[in-house]
Short mmCIF file of C-alpha atoms in Angstrom, two decimals:
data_model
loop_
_atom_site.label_atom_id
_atom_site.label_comp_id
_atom_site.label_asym_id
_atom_site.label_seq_id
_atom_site.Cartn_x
_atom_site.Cartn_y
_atom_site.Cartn_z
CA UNK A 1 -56.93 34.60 -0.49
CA UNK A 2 -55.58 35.58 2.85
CA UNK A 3 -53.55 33.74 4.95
CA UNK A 4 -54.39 31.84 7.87
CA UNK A 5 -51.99 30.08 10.28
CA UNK A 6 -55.03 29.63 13.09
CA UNK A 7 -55.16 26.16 11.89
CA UNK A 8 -51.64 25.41 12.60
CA UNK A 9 -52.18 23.82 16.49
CA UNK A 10 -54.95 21.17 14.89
CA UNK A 11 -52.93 19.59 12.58
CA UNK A 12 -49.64 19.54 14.67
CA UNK A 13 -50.62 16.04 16.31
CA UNK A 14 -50.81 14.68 12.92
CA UNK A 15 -47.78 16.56 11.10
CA UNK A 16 -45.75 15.00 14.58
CA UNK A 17 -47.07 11.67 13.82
CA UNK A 18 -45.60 11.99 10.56
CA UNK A 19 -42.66 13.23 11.18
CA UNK A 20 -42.08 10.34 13.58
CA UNK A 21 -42.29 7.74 10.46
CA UNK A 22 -39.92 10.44 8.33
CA UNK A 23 -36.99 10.08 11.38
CA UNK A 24 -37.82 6.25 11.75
CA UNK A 25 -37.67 5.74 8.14
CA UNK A 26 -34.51 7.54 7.53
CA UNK A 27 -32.70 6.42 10.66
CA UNK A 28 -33.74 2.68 9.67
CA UNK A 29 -32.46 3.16 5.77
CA UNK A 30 -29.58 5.09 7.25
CA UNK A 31 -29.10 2.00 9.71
CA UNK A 32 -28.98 -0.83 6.64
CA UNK A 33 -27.19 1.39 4.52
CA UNK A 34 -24.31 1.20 7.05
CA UNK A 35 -23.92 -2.31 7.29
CA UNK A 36 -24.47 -2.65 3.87
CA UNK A 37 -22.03 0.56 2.83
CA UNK A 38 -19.22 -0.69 4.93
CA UNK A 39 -19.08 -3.96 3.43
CA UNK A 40 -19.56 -2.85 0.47
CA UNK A 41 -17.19 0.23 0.92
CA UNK A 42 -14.32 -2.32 1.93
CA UNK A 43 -15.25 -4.33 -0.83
CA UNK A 44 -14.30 -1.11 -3.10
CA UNK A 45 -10.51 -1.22 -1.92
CA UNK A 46 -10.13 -4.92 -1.74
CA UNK A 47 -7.33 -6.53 -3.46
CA UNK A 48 -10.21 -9.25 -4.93
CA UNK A 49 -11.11 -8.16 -8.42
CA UNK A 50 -14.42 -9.99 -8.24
CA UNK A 51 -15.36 -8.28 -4.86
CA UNK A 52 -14.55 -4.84 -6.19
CA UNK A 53 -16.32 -5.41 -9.85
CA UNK A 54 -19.50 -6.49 -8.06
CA UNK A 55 -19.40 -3.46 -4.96
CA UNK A 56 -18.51 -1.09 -8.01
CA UNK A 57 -21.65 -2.66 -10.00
CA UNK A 58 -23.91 -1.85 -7.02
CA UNK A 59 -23.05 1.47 -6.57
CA UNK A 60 -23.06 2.67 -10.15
CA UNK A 61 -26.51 0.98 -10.34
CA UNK A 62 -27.98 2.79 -7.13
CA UNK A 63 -26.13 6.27 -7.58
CA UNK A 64 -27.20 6.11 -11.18
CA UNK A 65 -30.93 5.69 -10.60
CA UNK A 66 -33.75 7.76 -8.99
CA UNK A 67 -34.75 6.49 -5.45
CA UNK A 68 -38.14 7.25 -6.50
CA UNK A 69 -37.85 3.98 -9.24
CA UNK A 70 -35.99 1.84 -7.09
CA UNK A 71 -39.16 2.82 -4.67
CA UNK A 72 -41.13 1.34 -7.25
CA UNK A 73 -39.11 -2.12 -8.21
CA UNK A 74 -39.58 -2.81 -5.04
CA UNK A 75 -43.31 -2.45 -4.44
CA UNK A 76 -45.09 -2.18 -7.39
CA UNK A 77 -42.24 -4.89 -8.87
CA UNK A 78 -41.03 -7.53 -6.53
CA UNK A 79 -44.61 -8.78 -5.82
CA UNK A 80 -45.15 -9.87 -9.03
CA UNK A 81 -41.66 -11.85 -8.53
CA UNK A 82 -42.45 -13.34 -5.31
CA UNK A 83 -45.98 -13.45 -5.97
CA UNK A 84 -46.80 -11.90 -2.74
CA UNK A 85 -47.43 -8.29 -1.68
CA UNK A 86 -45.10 -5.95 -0.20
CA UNK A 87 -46.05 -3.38 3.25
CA UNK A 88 -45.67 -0.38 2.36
CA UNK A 89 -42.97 0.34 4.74
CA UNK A 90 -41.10 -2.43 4.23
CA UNK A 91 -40.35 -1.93 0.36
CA UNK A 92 -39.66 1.55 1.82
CA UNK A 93 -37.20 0.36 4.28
CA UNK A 94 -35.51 -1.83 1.65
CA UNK A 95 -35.63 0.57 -1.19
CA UNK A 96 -33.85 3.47 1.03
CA UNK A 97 -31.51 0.96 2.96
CA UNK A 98 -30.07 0.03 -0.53
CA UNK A 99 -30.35 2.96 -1.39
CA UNK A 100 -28.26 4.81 1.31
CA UNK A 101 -25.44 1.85 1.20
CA UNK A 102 -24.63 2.94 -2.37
CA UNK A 103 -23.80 6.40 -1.03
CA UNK A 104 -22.19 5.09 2.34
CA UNK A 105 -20.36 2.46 0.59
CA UNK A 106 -18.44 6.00 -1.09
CA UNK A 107 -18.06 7.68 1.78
CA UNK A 108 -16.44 4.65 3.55
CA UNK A 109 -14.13 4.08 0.65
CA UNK A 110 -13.16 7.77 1.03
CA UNK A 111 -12.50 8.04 4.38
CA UNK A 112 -10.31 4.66 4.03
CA UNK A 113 -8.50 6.23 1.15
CA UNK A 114 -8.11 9.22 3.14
CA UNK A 115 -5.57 7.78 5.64
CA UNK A 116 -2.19 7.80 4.65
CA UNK A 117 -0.39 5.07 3.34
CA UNK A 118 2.43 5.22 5.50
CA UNK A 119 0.40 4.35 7.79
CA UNK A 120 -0.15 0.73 6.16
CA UNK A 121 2.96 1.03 5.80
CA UNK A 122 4.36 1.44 8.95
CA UNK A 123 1.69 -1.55 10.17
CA UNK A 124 2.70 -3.66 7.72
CA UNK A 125 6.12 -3.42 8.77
CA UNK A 126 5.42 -4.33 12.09
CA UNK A 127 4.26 -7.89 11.23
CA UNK A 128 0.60 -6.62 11.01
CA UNK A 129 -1.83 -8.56 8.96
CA UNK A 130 -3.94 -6.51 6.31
CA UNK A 131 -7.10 -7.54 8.44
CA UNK A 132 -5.25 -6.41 11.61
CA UNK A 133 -4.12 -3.05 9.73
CA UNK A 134 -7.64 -2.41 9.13
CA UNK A 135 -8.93 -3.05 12.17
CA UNK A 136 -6.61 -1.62 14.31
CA UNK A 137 -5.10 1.44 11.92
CA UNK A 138 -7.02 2.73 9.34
CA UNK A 139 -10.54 2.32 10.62
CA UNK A 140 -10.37 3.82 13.77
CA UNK A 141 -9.04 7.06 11.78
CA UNK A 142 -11.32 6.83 8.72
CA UNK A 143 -14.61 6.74 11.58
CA UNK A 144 -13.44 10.18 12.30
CA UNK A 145 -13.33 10.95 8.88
CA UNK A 146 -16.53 9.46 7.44
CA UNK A 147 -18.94 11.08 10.56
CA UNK A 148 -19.82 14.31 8.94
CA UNK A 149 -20.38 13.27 5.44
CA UNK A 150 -22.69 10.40 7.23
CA UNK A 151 -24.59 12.86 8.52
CA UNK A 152 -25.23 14.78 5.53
CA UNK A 153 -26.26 11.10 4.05
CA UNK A 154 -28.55 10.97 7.09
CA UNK A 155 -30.12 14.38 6.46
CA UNK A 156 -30.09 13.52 2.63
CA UNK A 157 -32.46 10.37 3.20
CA UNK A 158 -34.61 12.56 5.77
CA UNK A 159 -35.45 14.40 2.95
CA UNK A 160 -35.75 12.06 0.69
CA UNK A 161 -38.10 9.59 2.31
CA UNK A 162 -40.68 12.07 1.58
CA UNK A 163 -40.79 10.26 -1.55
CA UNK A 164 -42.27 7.47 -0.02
CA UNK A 165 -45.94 9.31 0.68
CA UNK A 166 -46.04 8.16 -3.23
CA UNK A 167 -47.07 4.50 -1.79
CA UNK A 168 -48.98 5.96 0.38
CA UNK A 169 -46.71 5.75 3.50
CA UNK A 170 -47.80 7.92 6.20
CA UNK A 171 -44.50 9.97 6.80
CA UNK A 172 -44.57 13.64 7.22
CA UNK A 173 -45.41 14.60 3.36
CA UNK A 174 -48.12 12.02 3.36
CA UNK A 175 -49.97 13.06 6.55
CA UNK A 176 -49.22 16.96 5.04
CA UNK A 177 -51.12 15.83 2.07
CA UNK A 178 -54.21 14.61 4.20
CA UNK A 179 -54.21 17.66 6.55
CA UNK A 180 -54.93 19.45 3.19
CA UNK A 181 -58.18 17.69 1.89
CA UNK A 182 -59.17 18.06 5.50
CA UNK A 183 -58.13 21.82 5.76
CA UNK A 184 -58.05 23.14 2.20
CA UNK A 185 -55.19 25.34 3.33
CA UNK A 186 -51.87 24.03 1.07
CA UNK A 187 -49.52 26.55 1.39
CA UNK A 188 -50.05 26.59 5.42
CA UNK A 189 -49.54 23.45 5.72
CA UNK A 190 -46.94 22.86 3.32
CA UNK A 191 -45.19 25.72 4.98
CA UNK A 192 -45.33 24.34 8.10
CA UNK A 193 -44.24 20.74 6.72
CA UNK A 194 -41.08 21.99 5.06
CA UNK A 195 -40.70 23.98 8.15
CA UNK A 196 -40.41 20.39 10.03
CA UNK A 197 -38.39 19.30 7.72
CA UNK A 198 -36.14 21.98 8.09
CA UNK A 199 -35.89 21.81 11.62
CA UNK A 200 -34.99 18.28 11.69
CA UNK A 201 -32.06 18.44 9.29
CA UNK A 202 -30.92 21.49 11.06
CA UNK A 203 -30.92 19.60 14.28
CA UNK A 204 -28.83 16.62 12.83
CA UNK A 205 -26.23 18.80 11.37
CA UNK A 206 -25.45 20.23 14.76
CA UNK A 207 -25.10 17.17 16.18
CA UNK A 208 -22.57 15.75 13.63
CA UNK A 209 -20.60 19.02 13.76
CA UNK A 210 -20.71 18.45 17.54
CA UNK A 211 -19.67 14.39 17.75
CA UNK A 212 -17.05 15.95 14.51
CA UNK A 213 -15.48 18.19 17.82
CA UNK A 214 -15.79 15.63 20.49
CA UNK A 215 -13.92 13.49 18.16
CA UNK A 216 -11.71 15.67 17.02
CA UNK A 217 -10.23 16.70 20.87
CA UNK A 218 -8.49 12.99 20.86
CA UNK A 219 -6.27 12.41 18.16
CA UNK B 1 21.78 -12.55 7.65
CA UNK B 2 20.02 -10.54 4.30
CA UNK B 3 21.30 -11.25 0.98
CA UNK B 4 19.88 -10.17 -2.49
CA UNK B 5 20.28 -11.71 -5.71
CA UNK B 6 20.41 -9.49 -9.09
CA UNK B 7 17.43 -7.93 -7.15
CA UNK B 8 15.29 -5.89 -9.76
CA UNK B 9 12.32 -3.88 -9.13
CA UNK B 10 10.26 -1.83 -12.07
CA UNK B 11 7.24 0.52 -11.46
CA UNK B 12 5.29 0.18 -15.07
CA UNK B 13 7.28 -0.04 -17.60
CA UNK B 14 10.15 1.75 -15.71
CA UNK B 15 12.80 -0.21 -13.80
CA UNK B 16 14.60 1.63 -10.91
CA UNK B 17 16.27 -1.24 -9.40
CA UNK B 18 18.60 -2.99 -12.13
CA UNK B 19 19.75 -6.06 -10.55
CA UNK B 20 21.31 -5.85 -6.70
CA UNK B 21 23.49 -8.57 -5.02
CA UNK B 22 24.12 -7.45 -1.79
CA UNK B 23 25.19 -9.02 1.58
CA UNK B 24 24.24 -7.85 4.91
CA UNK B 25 26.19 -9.73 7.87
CA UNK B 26 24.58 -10.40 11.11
CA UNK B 27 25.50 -7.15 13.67
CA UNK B 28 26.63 -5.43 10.52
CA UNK B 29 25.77 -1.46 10.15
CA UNK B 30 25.67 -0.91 6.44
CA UNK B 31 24.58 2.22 4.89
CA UNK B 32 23.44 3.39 1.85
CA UNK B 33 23.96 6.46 -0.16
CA UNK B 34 23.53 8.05 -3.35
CA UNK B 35 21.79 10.86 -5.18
CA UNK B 36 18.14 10.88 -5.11
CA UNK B 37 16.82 8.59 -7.51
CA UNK B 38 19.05 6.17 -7.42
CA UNK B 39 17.47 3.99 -5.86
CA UNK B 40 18.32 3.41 -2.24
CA UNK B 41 14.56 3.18 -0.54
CA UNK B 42 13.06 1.41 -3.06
CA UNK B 43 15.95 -1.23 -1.87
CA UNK B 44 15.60 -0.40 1.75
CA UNK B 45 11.86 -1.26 0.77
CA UNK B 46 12.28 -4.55 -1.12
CA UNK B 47 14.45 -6.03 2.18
CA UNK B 48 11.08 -6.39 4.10
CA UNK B 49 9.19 -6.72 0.46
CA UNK B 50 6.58 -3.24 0.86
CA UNK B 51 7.75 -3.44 -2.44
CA UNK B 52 7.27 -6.53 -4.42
CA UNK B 53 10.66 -7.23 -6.39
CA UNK B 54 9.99 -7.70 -9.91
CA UNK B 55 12.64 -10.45 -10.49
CA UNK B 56 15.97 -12.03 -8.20
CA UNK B 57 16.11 -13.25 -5.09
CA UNK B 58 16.22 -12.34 -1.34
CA UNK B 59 17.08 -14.77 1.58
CA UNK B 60 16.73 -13.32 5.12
CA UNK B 61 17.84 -15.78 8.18
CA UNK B 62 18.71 -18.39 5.24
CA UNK B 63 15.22 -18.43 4.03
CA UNK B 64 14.34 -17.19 0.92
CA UNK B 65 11.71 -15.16 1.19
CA UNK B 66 11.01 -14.17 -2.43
CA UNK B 67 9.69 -17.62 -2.93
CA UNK B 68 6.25 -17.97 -3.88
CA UNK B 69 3.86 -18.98 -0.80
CA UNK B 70 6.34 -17.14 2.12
CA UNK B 71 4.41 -15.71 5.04
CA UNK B 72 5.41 -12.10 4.25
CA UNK B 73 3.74 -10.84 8.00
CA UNK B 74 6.02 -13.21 9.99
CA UNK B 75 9.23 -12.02 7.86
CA UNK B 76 8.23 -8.67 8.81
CA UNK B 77 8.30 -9.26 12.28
CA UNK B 78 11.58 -9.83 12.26
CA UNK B 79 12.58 -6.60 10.54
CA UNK B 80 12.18 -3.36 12.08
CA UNK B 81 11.59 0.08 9.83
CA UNK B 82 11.83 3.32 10.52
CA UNK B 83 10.30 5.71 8.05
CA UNK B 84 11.51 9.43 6.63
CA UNK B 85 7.89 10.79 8.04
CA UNK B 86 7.66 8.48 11.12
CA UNK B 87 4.08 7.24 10.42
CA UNK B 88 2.97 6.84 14.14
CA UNK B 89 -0.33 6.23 14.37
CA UNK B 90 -1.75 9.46 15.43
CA UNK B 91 -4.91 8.28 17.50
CA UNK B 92 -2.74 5.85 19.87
CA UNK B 93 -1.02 7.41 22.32
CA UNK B 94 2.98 7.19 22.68
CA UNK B 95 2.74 3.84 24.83
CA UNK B 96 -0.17 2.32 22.61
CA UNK B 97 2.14 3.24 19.30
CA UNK B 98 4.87 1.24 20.41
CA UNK B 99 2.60 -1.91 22.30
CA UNK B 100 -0.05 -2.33 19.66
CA UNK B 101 2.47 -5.03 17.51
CA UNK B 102 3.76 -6.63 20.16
CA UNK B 103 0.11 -7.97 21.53
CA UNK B 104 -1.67 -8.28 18.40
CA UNK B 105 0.91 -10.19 16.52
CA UNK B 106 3.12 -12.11 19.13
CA UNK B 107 0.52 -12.01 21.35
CA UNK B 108 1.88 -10.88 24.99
CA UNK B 109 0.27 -10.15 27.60
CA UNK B 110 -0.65 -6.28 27.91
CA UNK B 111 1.56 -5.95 31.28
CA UNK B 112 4.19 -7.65 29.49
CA UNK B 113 4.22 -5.33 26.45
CA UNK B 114 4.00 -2.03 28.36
CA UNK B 115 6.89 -2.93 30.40
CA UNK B 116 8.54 -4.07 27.36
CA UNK B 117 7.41 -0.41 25.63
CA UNK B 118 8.36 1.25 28.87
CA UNK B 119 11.82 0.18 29.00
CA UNK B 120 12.51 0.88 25.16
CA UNK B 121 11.24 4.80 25.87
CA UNK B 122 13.31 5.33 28.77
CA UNK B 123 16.01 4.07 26.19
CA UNK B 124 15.50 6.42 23.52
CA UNK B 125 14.84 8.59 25.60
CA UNK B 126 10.94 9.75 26.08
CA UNK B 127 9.72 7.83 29.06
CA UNK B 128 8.09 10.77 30.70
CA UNK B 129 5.60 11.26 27.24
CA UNK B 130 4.42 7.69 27.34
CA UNK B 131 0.52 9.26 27.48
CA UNK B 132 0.72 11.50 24.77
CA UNK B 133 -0.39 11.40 21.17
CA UNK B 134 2.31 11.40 18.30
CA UNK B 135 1.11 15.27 17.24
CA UNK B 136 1.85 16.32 20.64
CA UNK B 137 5.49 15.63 20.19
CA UNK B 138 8.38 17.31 18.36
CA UNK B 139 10.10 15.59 14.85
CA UNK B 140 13.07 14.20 17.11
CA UNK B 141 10.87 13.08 19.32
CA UNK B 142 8.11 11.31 17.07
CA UNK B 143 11.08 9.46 15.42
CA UNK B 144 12.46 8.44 17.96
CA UNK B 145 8.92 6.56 19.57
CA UNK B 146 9.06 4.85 15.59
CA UNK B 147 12.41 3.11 16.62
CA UNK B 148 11.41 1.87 19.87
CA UNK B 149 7.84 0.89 18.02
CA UNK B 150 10.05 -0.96 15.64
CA UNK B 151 12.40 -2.55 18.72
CA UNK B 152 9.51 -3.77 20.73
CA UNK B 153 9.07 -6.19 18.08
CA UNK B 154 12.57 -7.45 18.78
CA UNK B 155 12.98 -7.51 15.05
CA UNK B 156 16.73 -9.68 14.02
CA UNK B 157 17.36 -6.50 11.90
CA UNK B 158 16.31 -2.90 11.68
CA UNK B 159 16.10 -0.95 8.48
CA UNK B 160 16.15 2.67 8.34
CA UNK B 161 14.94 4.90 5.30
CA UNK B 162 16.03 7.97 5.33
CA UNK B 163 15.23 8.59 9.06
CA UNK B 164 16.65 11.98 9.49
CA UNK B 165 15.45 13.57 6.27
CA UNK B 166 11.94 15.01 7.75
CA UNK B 167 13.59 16.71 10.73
CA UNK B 168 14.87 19.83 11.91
CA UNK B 169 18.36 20.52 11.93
CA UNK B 170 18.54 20.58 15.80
CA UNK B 171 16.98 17.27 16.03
CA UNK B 172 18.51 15.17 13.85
CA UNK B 173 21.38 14.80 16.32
CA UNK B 174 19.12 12.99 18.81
CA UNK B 175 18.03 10.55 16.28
CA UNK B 176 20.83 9.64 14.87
CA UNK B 177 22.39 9.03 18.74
CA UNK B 178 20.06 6.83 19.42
CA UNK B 179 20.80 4.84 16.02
CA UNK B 180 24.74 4.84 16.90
CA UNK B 181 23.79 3.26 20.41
CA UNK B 182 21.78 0.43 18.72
CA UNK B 183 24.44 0.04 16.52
CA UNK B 184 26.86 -0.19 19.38
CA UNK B 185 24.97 -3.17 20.89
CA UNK B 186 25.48 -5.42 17.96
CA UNK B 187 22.05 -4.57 15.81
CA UNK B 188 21.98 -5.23 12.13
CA UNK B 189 21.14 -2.42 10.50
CA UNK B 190 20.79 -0.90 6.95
CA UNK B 191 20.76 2.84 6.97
CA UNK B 192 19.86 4.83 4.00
CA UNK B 193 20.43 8.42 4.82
CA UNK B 194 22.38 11.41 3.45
CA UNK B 195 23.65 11.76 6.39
CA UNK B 196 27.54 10.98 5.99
CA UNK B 197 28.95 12.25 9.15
CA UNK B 198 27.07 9.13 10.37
CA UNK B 199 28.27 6.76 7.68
CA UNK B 200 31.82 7.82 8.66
CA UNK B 201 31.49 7.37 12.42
CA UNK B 202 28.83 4.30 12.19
CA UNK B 203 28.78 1.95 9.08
CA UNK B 204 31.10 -1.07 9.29
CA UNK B 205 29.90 -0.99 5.32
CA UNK B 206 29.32 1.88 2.74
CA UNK B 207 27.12 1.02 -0.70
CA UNK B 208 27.07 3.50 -3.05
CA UNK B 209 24.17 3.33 -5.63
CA UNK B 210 23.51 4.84 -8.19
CA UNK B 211 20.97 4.61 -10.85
CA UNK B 212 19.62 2.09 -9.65
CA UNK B 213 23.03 0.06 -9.34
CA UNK B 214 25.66 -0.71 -6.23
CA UNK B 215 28.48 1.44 -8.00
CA UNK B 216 30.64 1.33 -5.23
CA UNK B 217 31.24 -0.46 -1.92
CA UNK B 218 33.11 -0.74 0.82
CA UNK B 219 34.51 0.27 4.49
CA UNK B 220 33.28 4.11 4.94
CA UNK B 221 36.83 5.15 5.22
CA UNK B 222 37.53 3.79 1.89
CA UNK B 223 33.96 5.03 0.02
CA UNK B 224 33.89 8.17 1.56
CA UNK B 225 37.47 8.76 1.70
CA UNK B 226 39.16 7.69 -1.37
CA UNK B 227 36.30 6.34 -3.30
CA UNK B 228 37.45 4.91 -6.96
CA UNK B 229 34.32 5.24 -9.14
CA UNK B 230 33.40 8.96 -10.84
CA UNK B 231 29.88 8.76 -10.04
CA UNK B 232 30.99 8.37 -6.53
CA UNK B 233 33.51 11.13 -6.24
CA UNK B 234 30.81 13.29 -7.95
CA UNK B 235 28.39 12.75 -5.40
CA UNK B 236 30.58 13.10 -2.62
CA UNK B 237 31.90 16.24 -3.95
CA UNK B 238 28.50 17.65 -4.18
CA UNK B 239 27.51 16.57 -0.24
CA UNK B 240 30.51 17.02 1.78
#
C-alpha cells in the first residue's frame, strides 16, 4: 500500500469544520470549568470545613475518574433520570465543563497558596478584611500565577474532547472518522487529524507563554 | 494604651508564650529584646492578634479585644506593623502600596489618600519613587514605603518586628532614623529588634524576654546598662 496525500485538499473543508467544534468545545468546557474551578478552588482554602469537605469531594471524584465515563453518566445516564434525552453537545459541554473545574479548581488553589503569607499578613494588618485581602492582594498575584498552567488545562481538554466523537459529536476525530469510510485512506487522514491537533495546541502554548511575558513586564 | 494579661500563646502542643503582663503607655517607645526564640514576635504578633492567644487577656484603647465577638479588622486599623521582610505588595506600585488601606477600609476619597500617601513619602523619605513597584527599590527603601503604608492608616500605635533584620548593613541606618523621628513626635511604639544601639538612644522602656517570659524590664539605661537578671547579662554579653 502506497501512500497518497492527493486526497488531503478534499477533506480539509470537513477536517476544518471539525476542528471548529474541537476549539468550541474545549474553549466552552474550559469557560465553565473556570467559573466553576474558582469557586470551587476558593472553596479549597476556606476557613469553612463544610465548604472545603464538599470542593475536596468534587475534585477527588472528577480527577479520580475517566472523562470518557463521566461522558457517559451524562448522556447515556442522566436521561434515564430526567426522563428526557440529552444533545449530544450539551452532555459534552457539561461533562468537560465539570470536568475541567476539577483540574482548575487545583490550579487556583495553587496559585493562591503560592503567594506569600506575609502578604495576608501585611493586609491583615492594615485593617483589611479576608474578602478584601483576596480581592485586592492575593488574586491579582495568583492570576499571574495560574495563566500558564490554564493553558496547559486548555490544551489538555483540546485534546481530550476528541473523546466526545464516541457520542457521535462531530468534532475533529469524528468528522476524521467519516472522511475515512468516504476515503478508505486511515493513516492519511489520521495523520493529517493529529497534525491539526497538533497545530492547535502548539498555537495555544505560544500564546500563554506570550500573555505569561506581557504579564510578567508589570510586577 | 496596650496591656496584656498572663498572655499565653502555644503552637500544638508547644507553648512559646508562658503568660505576659505587660503595659504599653500611650507615646511610649518600648522595645523588646532577647535571644531568638524567646519569644518576642510571636508577642509583637499577638498585640494586633495575627496570632490568636491561646489564653489571657489583651485590652487596647481600654477595650478588650481578646473577648469573644471583637471586630479584629477595626482593631487592626488602629495598629500599624512593620514586618522583618516588608511584605509590600509587589504588583502595586509605591503610591498604590501605601493608598490601597486607606480607601478600601476608611473609605477616602482617592485624592484624599494620595495626598495623604504623598506627604508620608516625602517624610520617610521616597517621594520621588512614588510610581515604582516595591522590586524596583532597595531593602532601606522598601521598608521604609511599609512604615508610611502602615502611617497612612493613622494607626494609635505602631508595632515593629524586627524591622531591620532583612537589611543591609548600610541601610539599616535609614530605617531606623525614620523610626527615632516617629518616636520623637509622640508615637506609641513597640520595637522588637536586636538592634540595641537603638534601644539605648530610643526606648523610654526595655523588656527583656526570654523563653518565652518578660525576665527583665525597665529604662534602657538600667536593662542594658546594669541589668540584674543572668539571662540578661548573658545575652547582652553575647550582643554588645
Amino acid at each position: 500500500m502506497v501512500l497518497d496525500f492527493s486526497i488531503i485538499p478534499g477533506i480539509m473543508p470537513a477536517l476544518m469544520t471539525g476542528a471548529k467544534m474541537t476549539i468550541e468545545l474545549a474553549a466552552i468546557a474550559v469557560a465553565i470549568g473556570l467559573v466553576i474551578g474558582s469557586f470551587a478552588g476558593i472553596a479549597r482554602v476556606s476557613g469553612n470545613r463544610v465548604v472545603k469537605i464538599i470542593a475536596g469531594t468534587y475534585v477527588d471524584f472528577i480527577r479520580g475518574t475517566p472523562l470518557l465515563v463521566q461522558l457517559f453518566l451524562v448522556y447515556f445516564g442522566l436521561p434515564t433520570l430526567i426522563h428526557r434525552p440529552v444533545p449530544a453537545f450539551m452532555a459534552a459541554i457539561v461533562a468537560m465543563g465539570i470536568n475541567s473545574g476539577a483540574y482548575v479548581a487545583e490550579i487556583v488553589r495553587a496559585g493562591i497558596q503560592s503567594i506569600d503569607k506575609g502578604q495576608t499578613e501585611a493586609a491583615r494588618s492594615l485593617g483589611l478584611t479576608s474578602a478584601q485581602t483576596m480581592r485586592y492582594i492575593i488574586f491579582p498575584q495568583a492570576f499571574r500565577r495560574i495563566i500558564p498552567p490554564l493553558g496547559n488545562e486548555f490544551i489538555a481538554m483540546l485534546k481530550d474532547s476528541s473523546l466526545v466523537s464516541v457520542i457521535a459529536l462531530e468534532d475533529l476525530l469524528r468528522k476524521g472518522q467519516v472522511v475515512i469510510t468516504r476515503t478508505f485512506r486511515p493513516f492519511e487522514v489520521y495523520a493529517v487529524v493529529a497534525l491539526i491537533y497538533l497545530v492547535m495546541t502548539l498555537a495555544i502554548s505560544k500564546l500563554v507563554s506570550w500573555s505569561e511575558r506581557k504579564l510578567r513586564t508589570v510586577g | 494604651m496596650i496591656r496584656t494579661c498572663g498572655l499565653k500563646k502555644s503552637f500544638g502542643h508547644n507553648e512559646v508564650l508562658h503568660g505576659i503582663d505587660a503595659t504599653i503607655n500611650p507615646h511610649e517607645v518600648v522595645v523588646v529584646v532577647g535571644p531568638s526564640g524567646s519569644g518576642k514576635s510571636t508577642f509583637l504578633r499577638c498585640l494586633n492578634l495575627l496570632e490568636k492567644p491561646t489564653e489571657g487577656e489583651i485590652h487596647f484603647n481600654g477595650q478588650l479585644i481578646t473577648a469573644p465577638g471583637v471586630n479584629v479588622n477595626e482593631i487592626r486599623r488602629e495598629m500599624g506593623m512593620v514586618f522583618q521582610g516588608f511584605n509590600l505588595f509587589p504588583h502595586l506600585t509605591v503610591l498604590d502600596n501605601v493608598t490601597l488601606a486607606p480607601k478600601t477600609v476608611r473609605h477616602i476619597p482617592s485624592c484624599e489618600a494620595d495626598e495623604i500617601a504623598r506627604d508620608l513619602l516625602r517624610k520617610v523619605g521616597i517621594a520621588d519613587k512614588e510610581r515604582a513597584y516595591p522590586q524596583e527599590l532597595s531593602g532601606g527603601q522598601q521598608q521604609r514605603v511599609a512604615i508610611a503604608r502602615a502611617l497612612a492608616m493613622k494607626p494609635m500605635a505602631m508595632l515593629f518586628d524586627e524591622p531591620t533584620s532583612a537589611l543591609d548593613p548600610e541601610m539599616i541606618g535609614e530605617v531606623l532614623d525614620v523610626m527615632k523621628t516617629l518616636a520623637g513626635e509622640g508615637m506609641t511604639m513597640v520595637v522588637v529588634t536586636h538592634e540595641m544601639g537603638f534601644a539605648a538612644e530610643v526606648a523610654d522602656r526595655v523588656l527583656f524576654m526570654d523563653d518565652g517570659l518578660i525576665a527583665e524590664e525597665g529604662p534602657p539605661a538600667q536593662v542594658l546598662g546594669n541589668p540584674q537578671n543572668p539571662r540578661t547579662k548573658a545575652f547582652l554579653g553575647k550582643v554588645l
